mmCIF file of C-alpha atoms in Angstrom:
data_model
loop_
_atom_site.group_PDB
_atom_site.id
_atom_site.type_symbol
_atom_site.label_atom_id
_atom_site.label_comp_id
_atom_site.label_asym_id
_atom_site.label_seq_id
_atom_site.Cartn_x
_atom_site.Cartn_y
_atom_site.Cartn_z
ATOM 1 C CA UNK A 208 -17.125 -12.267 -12.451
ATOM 2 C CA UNK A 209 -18.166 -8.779 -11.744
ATOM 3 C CA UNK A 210 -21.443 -9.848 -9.983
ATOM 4 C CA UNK A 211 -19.196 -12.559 -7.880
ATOM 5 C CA UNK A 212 -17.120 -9.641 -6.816
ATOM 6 C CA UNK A 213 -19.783 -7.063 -5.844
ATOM 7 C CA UNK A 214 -21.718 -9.357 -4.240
ATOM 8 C CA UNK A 215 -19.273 -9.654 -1.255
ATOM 9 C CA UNK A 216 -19.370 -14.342 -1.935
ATOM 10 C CA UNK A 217 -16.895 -16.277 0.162
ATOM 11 C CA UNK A 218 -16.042 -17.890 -3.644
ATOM 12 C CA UNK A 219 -14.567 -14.155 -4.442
ATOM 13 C CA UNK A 220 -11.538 -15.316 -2.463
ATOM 14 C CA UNK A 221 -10.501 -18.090 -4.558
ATOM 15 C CA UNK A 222 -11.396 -16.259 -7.717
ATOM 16 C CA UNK A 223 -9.151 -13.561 -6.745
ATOM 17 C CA UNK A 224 -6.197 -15.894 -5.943
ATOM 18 C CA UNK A 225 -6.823 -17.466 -9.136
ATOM 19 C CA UNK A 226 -6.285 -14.005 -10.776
ATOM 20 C CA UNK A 227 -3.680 -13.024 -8.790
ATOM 21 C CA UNK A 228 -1.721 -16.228 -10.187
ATOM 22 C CA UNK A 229 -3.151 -15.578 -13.791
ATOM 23 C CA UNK A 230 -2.415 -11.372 -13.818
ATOM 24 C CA UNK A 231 1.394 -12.571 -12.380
ATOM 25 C CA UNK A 232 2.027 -15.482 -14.575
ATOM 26 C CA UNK A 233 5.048 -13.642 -16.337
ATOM 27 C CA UNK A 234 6.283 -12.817 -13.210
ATOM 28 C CA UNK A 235 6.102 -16.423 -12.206
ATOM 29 C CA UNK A 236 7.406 -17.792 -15.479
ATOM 30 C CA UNK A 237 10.316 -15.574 -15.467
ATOM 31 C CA UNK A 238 11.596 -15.354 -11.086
ATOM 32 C CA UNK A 239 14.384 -13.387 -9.375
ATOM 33 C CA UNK A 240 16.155 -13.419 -6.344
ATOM 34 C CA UNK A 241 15.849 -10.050 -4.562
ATOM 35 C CA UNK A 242 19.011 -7.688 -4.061
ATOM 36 C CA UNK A 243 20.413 -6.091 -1.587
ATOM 37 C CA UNK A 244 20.073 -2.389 -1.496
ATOM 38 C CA UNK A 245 23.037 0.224 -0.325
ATOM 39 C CA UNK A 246 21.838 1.934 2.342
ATOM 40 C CA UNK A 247 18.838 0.045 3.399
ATOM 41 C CA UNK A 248 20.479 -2.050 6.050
ATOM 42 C CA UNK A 249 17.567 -3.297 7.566
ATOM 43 C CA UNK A 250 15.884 -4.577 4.718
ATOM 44 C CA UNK A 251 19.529 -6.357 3.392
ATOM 45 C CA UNK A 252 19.312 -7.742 6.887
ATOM 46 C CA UNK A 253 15.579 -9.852 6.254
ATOM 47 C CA UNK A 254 17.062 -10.850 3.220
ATOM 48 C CA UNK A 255 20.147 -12.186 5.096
ATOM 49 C CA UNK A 256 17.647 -14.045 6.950
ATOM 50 C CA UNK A 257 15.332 -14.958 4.139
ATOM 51 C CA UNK A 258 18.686 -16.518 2.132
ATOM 52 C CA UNK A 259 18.955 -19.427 5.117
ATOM 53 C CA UNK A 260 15.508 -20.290 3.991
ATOM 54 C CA UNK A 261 15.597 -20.192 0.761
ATOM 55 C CA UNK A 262 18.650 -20.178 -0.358
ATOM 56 C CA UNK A 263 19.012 -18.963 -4.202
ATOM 57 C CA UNK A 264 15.525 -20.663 -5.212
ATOM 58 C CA UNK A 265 14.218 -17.992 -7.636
ATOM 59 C CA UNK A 266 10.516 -18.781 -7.731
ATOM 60 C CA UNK A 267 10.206 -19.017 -4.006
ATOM 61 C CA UNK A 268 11.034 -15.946 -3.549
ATOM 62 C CA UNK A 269 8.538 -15.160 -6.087
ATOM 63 C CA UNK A 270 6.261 -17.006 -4.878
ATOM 64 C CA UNK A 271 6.334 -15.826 -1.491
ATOM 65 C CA UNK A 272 5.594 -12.262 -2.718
ATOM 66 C CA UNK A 273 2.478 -13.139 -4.779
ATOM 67 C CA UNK A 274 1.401 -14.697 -1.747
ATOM 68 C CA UNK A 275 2.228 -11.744 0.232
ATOM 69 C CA UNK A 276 0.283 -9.131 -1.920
ATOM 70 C CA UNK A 277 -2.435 -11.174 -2.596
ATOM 71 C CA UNK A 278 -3.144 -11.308 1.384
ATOM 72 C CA UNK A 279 -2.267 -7.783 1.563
ATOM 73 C CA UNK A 280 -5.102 -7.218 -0.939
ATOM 74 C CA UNK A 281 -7.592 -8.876 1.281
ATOM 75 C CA UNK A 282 -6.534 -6.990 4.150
ATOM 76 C CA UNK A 283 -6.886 -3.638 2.622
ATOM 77 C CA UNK A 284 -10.797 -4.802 1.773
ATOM 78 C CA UNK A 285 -11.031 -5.444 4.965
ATOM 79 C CA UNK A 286 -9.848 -2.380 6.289
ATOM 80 C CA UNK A 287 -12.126 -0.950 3.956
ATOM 81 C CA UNK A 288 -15.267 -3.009 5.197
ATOM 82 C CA UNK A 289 -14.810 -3.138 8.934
ATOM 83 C CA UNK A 290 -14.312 0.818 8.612
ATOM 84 C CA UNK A 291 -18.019 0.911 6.256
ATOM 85 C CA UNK A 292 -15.951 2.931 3.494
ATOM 86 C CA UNK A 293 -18.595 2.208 1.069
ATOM 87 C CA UNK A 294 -21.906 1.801 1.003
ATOM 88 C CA UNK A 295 -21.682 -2.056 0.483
ATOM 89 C CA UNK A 296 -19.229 -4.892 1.399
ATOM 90 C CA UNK A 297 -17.553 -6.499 -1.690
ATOM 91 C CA UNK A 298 -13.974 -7.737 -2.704
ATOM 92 C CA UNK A 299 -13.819 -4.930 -5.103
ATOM 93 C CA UNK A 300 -11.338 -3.598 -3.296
ATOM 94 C CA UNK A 301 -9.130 -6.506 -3.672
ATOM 95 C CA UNK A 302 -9.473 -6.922 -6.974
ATOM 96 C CA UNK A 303 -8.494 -3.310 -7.874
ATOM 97 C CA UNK A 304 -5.054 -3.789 -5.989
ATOM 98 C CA UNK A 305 -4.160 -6.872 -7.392
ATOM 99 C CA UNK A 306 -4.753 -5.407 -11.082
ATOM 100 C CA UNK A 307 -2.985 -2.201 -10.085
ATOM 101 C CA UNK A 308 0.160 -4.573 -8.807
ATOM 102 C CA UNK A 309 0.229 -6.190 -11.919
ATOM 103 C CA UNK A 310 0.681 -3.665 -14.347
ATOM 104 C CA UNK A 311 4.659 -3.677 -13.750
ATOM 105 C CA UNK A 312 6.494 -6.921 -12.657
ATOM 106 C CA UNK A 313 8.602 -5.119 -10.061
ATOM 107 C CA UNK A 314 5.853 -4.580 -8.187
ATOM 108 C CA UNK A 315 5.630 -8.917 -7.887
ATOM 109 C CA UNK A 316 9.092 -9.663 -7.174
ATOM 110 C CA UNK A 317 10.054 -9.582 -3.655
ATOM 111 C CA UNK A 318 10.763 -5.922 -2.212
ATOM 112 C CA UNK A 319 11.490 -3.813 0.142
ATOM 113 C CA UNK A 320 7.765 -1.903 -0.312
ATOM 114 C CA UNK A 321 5.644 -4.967 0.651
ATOM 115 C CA UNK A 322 7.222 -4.656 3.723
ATOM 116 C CA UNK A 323 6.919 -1.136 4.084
ATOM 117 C CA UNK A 324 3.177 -1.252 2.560
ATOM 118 C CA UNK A 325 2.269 -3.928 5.697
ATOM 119 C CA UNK A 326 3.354 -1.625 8.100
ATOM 120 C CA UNK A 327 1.470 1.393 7.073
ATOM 121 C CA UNK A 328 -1.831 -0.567 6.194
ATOM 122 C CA UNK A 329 -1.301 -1.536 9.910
ATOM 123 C CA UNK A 330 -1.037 1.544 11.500
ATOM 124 C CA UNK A 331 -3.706 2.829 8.913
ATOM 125 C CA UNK A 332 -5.652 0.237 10.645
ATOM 126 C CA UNK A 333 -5.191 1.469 13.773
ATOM 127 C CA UNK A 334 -5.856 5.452 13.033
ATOM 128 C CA UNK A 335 -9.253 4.934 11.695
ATOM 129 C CA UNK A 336 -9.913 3.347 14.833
ATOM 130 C CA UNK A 337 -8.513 6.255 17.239
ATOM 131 C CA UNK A 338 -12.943 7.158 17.677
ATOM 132 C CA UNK A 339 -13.993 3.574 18.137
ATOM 133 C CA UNK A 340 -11.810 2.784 21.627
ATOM 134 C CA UNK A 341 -11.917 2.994 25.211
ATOM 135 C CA UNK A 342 -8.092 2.665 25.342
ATOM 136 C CA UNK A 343 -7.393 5.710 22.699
ATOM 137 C CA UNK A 344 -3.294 5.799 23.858
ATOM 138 C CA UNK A 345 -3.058 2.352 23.195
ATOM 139 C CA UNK A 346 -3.788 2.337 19.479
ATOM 140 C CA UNK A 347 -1.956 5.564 19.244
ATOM 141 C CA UNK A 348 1.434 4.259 20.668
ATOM 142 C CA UNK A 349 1.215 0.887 18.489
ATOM 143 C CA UNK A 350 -0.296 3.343 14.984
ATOM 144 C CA UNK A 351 3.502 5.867 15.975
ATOM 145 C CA UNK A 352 5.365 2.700 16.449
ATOM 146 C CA UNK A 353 4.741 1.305 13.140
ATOM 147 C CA UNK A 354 4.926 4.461 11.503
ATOM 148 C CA UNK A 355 8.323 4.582 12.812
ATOM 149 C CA UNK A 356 9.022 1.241 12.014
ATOM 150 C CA UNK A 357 8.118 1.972 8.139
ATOM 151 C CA UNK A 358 10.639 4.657 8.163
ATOM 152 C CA UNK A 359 13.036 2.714 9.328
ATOM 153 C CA UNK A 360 13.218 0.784 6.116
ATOM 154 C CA UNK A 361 13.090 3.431 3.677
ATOM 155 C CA UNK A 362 14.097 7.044 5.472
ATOM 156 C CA UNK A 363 11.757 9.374 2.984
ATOM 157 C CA UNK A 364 9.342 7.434 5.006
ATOM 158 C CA UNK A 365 9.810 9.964 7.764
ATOM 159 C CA UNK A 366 7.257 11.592 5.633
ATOM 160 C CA UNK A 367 4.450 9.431 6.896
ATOM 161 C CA UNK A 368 4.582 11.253 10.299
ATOM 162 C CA UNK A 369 2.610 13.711 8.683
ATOM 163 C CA UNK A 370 -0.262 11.011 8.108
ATOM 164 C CA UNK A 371 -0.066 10.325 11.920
ATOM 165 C CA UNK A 372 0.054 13.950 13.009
ATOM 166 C CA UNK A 373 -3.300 14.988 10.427
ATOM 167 C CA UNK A 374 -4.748 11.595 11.950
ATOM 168 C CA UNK A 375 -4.428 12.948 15.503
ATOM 169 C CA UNK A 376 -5.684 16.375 14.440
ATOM 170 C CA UNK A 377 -8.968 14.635 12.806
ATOM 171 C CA UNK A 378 -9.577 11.409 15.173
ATOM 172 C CA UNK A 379 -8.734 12.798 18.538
ATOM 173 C CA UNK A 380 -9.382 15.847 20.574
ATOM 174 C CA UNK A 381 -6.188 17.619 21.428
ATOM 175 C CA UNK A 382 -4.857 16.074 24.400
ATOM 176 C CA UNK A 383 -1.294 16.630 25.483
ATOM 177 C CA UNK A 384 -0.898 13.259 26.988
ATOM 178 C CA UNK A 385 -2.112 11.394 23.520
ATOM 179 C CA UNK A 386 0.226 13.845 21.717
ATOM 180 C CA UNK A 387 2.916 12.817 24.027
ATOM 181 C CA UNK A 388 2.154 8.888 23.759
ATOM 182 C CA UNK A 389 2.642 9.713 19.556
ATOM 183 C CA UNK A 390 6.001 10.709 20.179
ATOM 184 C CA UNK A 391 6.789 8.038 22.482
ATOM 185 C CA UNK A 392 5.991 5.317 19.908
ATOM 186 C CA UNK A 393 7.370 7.309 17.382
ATOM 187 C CA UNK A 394 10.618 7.295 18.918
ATOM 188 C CA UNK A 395 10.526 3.505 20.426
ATOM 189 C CA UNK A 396 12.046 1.981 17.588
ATOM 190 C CA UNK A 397 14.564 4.067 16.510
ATOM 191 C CA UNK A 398 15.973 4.232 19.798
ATOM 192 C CA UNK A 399 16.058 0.459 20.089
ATOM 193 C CA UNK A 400 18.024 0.289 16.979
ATOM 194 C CA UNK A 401 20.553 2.589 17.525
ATOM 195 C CA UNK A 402 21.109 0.309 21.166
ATOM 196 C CA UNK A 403 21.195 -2.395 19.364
ATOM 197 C CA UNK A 404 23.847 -1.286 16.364
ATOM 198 C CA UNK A 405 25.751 0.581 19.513
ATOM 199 C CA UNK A 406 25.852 -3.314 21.676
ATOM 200 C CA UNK A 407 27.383 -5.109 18.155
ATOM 201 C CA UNK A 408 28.989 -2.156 17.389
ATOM 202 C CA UNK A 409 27.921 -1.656 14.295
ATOM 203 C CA UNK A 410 26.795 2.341 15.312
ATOM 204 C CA UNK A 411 28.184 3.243 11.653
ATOM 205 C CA UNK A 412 25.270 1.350 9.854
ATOM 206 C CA UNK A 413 22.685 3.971 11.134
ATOM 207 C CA UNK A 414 24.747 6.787 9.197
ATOM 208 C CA UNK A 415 23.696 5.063 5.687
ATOM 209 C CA UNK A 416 20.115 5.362 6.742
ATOM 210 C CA UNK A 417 19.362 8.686 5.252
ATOM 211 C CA UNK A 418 19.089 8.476 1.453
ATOM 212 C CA UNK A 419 17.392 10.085 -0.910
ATOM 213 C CA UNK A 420 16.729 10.513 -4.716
ATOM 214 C CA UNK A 421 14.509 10.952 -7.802
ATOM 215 C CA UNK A 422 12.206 7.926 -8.870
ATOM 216 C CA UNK A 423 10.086 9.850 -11.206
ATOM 217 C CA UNK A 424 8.280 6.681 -12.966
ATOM 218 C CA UNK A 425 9.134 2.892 -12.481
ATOM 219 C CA UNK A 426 8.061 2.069 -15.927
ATOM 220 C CA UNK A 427 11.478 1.631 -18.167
ATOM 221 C CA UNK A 428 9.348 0.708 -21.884
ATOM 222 C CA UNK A 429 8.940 2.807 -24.913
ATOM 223 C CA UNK A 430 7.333 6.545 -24.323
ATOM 224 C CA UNK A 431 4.375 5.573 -25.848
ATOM 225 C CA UNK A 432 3.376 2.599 -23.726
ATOM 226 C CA UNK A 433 4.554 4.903 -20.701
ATOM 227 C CA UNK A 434 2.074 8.029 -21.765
ATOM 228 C CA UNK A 435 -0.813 5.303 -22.458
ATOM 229 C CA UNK A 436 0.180 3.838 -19.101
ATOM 230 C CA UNK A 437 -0.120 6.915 -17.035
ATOM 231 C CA UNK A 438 -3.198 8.047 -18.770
ATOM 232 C CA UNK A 439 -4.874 4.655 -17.819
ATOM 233 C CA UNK A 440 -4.123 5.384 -14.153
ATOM 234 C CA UNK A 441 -5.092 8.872 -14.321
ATOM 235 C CA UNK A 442 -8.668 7.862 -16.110
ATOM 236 C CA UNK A 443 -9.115 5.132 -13.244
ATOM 237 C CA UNK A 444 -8.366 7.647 -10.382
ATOM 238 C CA UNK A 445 -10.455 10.290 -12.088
ATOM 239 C CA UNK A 446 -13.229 8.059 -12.269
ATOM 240 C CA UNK A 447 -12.642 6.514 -8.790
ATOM 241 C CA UNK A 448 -13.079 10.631 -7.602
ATOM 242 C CA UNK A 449 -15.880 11.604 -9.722
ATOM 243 C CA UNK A 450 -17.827 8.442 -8.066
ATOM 244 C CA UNK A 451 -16.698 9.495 -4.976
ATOM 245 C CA UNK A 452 -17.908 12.995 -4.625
ATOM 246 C CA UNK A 453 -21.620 11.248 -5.282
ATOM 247 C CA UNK A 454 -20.787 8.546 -1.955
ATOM 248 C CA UNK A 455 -18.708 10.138 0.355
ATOM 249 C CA UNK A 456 -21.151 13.166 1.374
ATOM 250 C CA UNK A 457 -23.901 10.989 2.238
ATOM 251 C CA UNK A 458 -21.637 8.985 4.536
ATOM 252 C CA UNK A 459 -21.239 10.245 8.431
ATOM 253 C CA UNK A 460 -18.654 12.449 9.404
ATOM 254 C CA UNK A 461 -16.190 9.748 10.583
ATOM 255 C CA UNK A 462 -16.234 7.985 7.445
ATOM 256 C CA UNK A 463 -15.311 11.176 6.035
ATOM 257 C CA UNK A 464 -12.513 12.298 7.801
ATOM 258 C CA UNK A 465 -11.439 8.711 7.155
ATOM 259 C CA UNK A 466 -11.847 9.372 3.314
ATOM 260 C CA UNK A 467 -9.634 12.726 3.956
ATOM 261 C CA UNK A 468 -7.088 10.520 5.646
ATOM 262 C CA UNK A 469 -6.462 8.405 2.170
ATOM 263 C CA UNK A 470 -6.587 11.019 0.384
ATOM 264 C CA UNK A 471 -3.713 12.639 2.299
ATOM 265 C CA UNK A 472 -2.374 8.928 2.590
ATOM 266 C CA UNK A 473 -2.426 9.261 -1.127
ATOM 267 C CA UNK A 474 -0.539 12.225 -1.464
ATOM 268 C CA UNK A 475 2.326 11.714 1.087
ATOM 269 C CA UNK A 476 2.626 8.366 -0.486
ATOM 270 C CA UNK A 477 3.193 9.757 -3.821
ATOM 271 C CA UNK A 478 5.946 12.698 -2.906
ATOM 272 C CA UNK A 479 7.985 9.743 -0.737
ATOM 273 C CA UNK A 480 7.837 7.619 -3.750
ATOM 274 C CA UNK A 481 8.995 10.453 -6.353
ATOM 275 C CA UNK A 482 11.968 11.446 -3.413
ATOM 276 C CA UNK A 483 13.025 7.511 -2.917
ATOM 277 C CA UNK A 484 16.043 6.540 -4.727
ATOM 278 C CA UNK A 485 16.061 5.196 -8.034
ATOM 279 C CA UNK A 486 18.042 1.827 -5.865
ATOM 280 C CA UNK A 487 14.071 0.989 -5.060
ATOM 281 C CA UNK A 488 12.483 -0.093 -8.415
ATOM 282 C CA UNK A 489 9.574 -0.859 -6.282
ATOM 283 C CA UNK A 490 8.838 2.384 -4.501
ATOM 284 C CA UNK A 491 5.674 3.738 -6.213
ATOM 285 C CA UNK A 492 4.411 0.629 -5.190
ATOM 286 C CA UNK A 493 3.622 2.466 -1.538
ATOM 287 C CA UNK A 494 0.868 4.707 -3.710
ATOM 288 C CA UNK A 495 -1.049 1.354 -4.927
ATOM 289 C CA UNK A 496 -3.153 0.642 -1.555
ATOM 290 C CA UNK A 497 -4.605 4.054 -1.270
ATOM 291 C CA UNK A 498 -4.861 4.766 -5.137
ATOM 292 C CA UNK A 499 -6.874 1.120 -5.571
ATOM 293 C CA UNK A 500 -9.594 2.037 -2.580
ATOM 294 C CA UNK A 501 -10.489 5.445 -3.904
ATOM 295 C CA UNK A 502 -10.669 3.977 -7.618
ATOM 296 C CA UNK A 503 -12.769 1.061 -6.187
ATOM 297 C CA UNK A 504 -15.389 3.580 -5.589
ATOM 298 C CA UNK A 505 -15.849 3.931 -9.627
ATOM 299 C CA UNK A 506 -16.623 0.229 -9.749
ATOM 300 C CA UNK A 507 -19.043 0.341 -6.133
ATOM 301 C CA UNK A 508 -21.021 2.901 -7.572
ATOM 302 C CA UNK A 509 -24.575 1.502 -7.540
ATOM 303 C CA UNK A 510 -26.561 4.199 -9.120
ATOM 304 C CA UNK A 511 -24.751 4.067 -12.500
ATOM 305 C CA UNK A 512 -24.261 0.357 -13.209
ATOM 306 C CA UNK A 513 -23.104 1.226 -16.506
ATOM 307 C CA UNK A 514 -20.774 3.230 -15.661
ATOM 308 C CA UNK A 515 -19.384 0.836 -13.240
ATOM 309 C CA UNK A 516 -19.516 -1.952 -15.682
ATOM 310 C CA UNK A 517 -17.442 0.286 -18.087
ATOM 311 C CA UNK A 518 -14.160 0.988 -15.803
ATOM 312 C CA UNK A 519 -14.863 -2.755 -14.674
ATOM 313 C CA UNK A 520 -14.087 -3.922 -18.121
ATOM 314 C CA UNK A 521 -12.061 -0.802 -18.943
ATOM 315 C CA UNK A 522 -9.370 -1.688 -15.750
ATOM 316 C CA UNK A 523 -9.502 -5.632 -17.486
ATOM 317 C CA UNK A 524 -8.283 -4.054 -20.739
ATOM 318 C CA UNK A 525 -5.636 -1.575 -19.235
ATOM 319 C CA UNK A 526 -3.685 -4.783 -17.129
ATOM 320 C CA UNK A 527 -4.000 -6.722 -20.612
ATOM 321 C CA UNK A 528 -2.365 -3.623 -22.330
ATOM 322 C CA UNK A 529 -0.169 -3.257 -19.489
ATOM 323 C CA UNK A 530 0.977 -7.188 -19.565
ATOM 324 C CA UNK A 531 1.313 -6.480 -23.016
ATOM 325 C CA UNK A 532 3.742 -3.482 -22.729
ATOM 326 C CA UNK A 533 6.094 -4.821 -20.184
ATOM 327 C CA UNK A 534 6.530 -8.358 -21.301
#
């Protein structure tokens, strides 16, 4: 399974949906229909729309959002291929985000965050290619606009402007005409919004948009499980850093300013999910993408095989613990 996984096969795929299904069976087993959130009147406005399709029909719903992190997974290994993050292509990547989604069953049902999460992977996406373009104000307009649009669904998302500002500071030479196509895209959406709520009169919606709160862990079992939880994320990211300081400085300079940009990713994504209110079960949910590339590099690590091998089978036995706990 390991070797499948490392060794970049086309059969990873399937094995990996097969897991996906397998890590989320309880989730399956046991469906709900997402809620509507105060205050996030965009969001309560897909679901509007997602209700004409599906109705009350628990599982789809689900369903949909197994689906929808599982091809999220693959698209954060890509990111992480096309970009040469590590030394070697593999699914590893993948694999590491769909264990890290499974360890609490909010993070399956249907939420507001997988939306969020798609729009920052996508303008993620876009940053670390700022160095690789002949159209640089292009991919800067669309990487503001969907930073924008993220915040838009969750207002401590505002936060993420920082990401785009430190990505503009790293990728790009200052240029007052890039800097001024940022704040153009930046501003795009929220300007078409607040036409549009002004046209239907509906103005007072934009009002609820700023909230804010305390989510200090998402995990609602007994202290114990909670302690052995968080220690079994904190040995994975330890391990995912100490295996990084041996890759990373042999890598070129671009791949490490795009290693400084997740690690920044990981930070801002931490402090908006600790200030999100306690309405979003979901919201640590946004640290997951970068948290599961740096902690792939513990597993990629091709110098130490057994040390690889152990946090391979060491992540297996935290979901199963973690399954366990929140059944």
């Amino acid at each position: 399974m390991f070797r499948l996984l490392r060794n970049n096969s086309p059969f990873a795929v399937i094995f990996l949906f097969i897991f996906a299904l397998v890590a989320k069976m309880n989730v399956l087993l046991h469906p709900a229909v997402p809620v509507m959130i105060p205050g996030h009147f965009l969001y309560n406005y897909v679901l509007r729309g997602m209700q004409v399709v599906f109705g009350r029909a628990a599982f789809a719903y689900t369903m949909l959002s197994i689906i929808l992190i599982f091809i999220q997974s693959i698209y954060l290994n890509s990111i992480a291929v096309r970009h040469k993050l590590f030394p070697r292509n593999s699914y590893m990547t993948a694999f590491v985000y769909l264990l890290l989604t499974s360890i609490y069953p909010r993070f399956s049902f249907f939420n507001e965050t997988i939306i969020f999460n798609w729009l920052l992977l996508g303008a993620i996406d876009i940053m670390f290619s700022f160095t690789q373009t002949t159209q640089p104000r292009k991919l800067i307009y669309n990487a503001a606009l969907l930073f924008s649009l993220a915040a838009l669904f969750q207002f401590t998302g505002l936060a993420f402007v920082l990401l785009l500002l430190i990505g503009m500071v790293m990728f790009r030479p200052g240029n007052l005409g890039e800097w001024s196509v940022a704040l153009l895209g930046y501003i795009t959406p929220i300007y078409f919004l607040v036409s549009i709520l002004f046209l239907v009169n509906k103005l007072y919606l934009f009002t609820h948009w700023p909230h804010i709160g305390f989510s200090i862990s998402p995990l609602k079992n007994s202290v114990g499980s909670l302690i052995a939880t968080m220690m079994g994320l904190f040995i994975l990211l330890v391990s995912g850093i100490f295996a990084m300081r041996k890759n990373v400085p042999m890598s070129n300079i671009y791949i490490r300013r795009d290693w400084i940009a997740l690690s920044f990713y990981l930070i801002i994504s931490m402090m908006v999910a600790f200030l999100t209110d306690k309405a979003v079960e979901s919201a640590w949910l946004l640290a997951l993408p970068p948290l599961s590339i740096i902690c792939t590099h513990a597993m990629a690590l091709e110098k130490n095989k057994r040390f690889s091998n152990f946090i391979f089978y060491f992540s297996l036995i935290f979901l199963v613990f973690c399954l366990w706990a929140n059944k």
